[in-house]
C-alpha positions as protocol buffer text, in pm:
chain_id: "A"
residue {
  index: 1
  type: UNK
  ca { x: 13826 y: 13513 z: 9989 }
}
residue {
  index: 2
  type: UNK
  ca { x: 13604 y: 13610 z: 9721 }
}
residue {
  index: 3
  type: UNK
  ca { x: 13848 y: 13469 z: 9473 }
}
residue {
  index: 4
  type: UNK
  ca { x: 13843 y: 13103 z: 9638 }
}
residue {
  index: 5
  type: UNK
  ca { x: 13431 y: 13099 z: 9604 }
}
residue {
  index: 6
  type: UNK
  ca { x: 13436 y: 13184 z: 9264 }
}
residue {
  index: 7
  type: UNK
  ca { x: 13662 y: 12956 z: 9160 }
}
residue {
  index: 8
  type: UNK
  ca { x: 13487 y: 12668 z: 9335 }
}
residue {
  index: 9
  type: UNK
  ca { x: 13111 y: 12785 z: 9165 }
}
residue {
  index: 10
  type: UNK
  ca { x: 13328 y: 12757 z: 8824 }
}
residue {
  index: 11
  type: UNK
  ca { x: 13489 y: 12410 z: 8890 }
}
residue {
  index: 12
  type: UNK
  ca { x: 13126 y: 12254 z: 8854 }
}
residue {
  index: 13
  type: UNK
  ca { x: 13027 y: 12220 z: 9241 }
}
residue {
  index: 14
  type: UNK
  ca { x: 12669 y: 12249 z: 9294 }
}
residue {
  index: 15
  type: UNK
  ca { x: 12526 y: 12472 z: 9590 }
}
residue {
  index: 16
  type: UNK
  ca { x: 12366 y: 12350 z: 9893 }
}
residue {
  index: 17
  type: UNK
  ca { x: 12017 y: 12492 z: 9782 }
}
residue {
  index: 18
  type: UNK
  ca { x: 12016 y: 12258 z: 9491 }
}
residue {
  index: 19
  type: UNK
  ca { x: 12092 y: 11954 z: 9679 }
}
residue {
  index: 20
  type: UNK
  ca { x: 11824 y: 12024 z: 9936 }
}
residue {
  index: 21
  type: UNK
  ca { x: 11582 y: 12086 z: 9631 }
}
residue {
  index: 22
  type: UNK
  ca { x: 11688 y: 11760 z: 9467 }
}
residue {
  index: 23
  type: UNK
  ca { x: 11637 y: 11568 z: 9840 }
}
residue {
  index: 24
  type: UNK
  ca { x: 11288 y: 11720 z: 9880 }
}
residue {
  index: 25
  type: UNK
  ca { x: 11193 y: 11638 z: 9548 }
}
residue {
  index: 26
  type: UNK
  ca { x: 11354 y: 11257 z: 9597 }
}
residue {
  index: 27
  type: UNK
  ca { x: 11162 y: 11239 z: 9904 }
}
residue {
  index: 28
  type: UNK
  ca { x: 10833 y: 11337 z: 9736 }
}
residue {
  index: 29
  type: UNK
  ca { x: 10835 y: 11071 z: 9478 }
}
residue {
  index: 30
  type: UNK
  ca { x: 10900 y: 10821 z: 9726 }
}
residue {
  index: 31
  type: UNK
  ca { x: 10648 y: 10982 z: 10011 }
}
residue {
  index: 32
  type: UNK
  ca { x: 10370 y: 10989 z: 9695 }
}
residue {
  index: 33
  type: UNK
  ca { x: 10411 y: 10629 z: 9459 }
}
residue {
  index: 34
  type: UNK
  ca { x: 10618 y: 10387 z: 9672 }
}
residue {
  index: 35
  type: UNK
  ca { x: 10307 y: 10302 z: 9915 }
}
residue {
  index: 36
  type: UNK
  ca { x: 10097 y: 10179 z: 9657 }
}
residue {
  index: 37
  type: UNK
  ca { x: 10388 y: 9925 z: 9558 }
}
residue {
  index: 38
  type: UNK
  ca { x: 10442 y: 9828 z: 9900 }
}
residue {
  index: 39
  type: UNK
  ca { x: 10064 y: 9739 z: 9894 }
}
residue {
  index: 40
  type: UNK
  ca { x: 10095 y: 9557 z: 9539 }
}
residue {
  index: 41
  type: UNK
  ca { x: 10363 y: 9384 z: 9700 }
}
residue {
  index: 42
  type: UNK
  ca { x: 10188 y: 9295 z: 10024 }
}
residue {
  index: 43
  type: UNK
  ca { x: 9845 y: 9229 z: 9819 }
}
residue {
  index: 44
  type: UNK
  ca { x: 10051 y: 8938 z: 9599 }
}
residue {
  index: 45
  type: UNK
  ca { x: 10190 y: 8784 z: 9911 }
}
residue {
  index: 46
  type: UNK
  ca { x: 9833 y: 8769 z: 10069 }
}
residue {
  index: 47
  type: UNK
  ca { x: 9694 y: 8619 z: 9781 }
}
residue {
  index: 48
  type: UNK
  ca { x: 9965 y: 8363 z: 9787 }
}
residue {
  index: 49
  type: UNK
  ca { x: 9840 y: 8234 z: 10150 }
}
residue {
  index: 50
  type: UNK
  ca { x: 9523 y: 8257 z: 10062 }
}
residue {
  index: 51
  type: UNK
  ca { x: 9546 y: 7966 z: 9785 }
}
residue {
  index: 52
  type: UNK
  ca { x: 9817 y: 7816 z: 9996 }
}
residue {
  index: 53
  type: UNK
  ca { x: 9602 y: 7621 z: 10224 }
}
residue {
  index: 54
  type: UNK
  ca { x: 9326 y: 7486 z: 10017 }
}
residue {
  index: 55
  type: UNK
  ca { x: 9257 y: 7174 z: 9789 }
}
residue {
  index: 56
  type: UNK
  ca { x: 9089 y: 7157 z: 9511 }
}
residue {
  index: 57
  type: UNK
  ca { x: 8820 y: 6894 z: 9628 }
}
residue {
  index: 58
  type: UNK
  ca { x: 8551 y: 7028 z: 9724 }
}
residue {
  index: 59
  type: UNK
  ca { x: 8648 y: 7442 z: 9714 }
}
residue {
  index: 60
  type: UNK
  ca { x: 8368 y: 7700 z: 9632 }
}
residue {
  index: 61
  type: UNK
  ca { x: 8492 y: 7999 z: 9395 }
}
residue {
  index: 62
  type: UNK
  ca { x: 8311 y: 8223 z: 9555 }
}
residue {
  index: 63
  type: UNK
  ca { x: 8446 y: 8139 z: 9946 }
}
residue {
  index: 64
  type: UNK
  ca { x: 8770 y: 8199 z: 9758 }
}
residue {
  index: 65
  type: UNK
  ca { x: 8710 y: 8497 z: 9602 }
}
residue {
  index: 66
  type: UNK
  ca { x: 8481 y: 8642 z: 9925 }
}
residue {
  index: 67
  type: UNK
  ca { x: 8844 y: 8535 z: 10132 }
}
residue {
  index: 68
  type: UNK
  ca { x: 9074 y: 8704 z: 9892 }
}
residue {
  index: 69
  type: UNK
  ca { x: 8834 y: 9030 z: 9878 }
}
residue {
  index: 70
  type: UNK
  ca { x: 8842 y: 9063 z: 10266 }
}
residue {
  index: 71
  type: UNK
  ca { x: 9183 y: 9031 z: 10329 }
}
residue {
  index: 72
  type: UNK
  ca { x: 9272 y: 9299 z: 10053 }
}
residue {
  index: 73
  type: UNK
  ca { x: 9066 y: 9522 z: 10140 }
}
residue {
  index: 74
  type: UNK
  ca { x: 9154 y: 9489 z: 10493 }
}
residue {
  index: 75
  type: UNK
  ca { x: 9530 y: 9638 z: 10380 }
}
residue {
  index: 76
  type: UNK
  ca { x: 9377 y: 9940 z: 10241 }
}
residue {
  index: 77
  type: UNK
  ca { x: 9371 y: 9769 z: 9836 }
}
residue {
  index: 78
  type: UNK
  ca { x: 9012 y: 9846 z: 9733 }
}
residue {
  index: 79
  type: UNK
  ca { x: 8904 y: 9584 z: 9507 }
}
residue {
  index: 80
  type: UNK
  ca { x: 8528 y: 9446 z: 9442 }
}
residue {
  index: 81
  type: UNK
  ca { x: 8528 y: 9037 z: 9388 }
}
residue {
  index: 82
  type: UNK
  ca { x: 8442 y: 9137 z: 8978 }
}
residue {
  index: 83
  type: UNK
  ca { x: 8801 y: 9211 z: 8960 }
}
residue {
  index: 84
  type: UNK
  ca { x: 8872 y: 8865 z: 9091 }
}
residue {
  index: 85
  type: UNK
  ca { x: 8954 y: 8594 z: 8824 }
}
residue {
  index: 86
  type: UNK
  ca { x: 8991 y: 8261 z: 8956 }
}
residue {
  index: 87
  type: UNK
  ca { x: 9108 y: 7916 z: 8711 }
}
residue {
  index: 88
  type: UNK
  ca { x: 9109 y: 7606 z: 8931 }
}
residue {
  index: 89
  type: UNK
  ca { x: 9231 y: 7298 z: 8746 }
}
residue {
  index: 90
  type: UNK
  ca { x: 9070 y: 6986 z: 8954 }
}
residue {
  index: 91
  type: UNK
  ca { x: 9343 y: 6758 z: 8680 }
}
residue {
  index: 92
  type: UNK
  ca { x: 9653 y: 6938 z: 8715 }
}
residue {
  index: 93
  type: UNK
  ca { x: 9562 y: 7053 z: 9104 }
}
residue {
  index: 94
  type: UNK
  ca { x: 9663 y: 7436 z: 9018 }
}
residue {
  index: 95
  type: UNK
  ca { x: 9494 y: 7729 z: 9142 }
}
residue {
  index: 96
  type: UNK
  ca { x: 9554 y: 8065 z: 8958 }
}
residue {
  index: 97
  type: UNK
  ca { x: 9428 y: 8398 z: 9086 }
}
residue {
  index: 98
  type: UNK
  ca { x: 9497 y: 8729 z: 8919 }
}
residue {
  index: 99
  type: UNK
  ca { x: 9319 y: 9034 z: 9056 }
}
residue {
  index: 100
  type: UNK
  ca { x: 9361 y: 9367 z: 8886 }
}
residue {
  index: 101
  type: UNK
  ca { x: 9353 y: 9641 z: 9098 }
}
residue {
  index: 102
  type: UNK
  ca { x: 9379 y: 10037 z: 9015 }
}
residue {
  index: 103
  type: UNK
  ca { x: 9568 y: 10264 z: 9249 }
}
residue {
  index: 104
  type: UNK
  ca { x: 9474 y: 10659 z: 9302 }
}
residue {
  index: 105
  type: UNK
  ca { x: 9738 y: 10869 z: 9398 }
}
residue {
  index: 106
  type: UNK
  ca { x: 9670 y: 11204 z: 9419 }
}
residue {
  index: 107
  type: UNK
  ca { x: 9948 y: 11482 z: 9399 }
}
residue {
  index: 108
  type: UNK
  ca { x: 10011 y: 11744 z: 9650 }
}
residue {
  index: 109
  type: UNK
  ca { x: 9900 y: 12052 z: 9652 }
}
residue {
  index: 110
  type: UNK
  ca { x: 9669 y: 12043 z: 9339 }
}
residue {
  index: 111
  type: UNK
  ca { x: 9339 y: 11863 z: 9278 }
}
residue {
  index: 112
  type: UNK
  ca { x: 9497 y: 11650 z: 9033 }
}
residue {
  index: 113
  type: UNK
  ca { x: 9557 y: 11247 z: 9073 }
}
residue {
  index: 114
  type: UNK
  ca { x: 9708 y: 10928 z: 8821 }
}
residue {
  index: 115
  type: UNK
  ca { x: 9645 y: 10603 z: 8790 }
}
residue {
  index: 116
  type: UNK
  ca { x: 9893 y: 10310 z: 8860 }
}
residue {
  index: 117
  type: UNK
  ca { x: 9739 y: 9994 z: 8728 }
}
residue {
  index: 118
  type: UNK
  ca { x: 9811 y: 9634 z: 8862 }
}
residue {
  index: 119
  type: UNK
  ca { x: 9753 y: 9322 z: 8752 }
}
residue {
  index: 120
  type: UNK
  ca { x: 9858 y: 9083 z: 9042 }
}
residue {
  index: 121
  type: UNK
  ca { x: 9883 y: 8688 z: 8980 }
}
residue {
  index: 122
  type: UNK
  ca { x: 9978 y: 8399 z: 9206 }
}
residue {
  index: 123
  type: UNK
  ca { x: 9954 y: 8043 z: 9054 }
}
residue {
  index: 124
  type: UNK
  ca { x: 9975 y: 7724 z: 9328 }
}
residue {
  index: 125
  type: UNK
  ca { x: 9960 y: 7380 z: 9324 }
}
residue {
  index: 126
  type: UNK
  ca { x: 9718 y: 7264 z: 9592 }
}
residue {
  index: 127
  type: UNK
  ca { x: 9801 y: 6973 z: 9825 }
}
């Protein structure tokens, strides 16, 4: 019996302890940096109905900023309407937002966090 587990450690088959370390440590990296992409992700697709519905006659930057600030912040991505930058073209009828927004994530068990930087743009052509 001993003979049959030492020759299976020797053939290259990894224990059960290191799989289980490997899936704890898989599910930490996803647990601590995929919510911030989800909220990139979800921050680019509000932007995108934000512009969707609006014409260039007549539209006030700062309505459009104030709208895009509220509903970002309203998904948890904290952004001020400085980090806003807004190019309306009244000739060619596009509207082009790009927001840059910093994420915190801060690491488990220690005091320490990083920084994942985005830099979010949605161009549209108004109606």
């Amino acid at each position: 019996m001993l003979d049959v587990r030492a020759r299976r450690r020797q053939s290259g088959q990894a224990s059960i302890w290191a799989a289980g370390v490997l899936l704890v440590i898989a599910a930490y990296l996803i647990l601590t940096f995929l919510p911030p992409w989800y909220k990139s992700w979800k921050a680019k697709n509000l932007m995108g109905e934000a512009v969707a519905g609006v014409t260039t006659d007549g539209l006030s930057e700062e309505a459009l900023k104030t709208t895009i600030v509220g509903r970002l912040n309203k998904i948890g991505v904290d952004i001020a309407e400085s980090d806003v930058e807004l190019e309306i073209n009244k000739e060619t009828r596009f509207i082009k937002v790009n927001v840059d927004w910093k994420a915190r994530v801060k690491y488990p068990f220690t005091k320490k966090y990083t920084t994942i930087n985005f830099y979010l743009k949605v161009r549209r052509k108004s109606g």
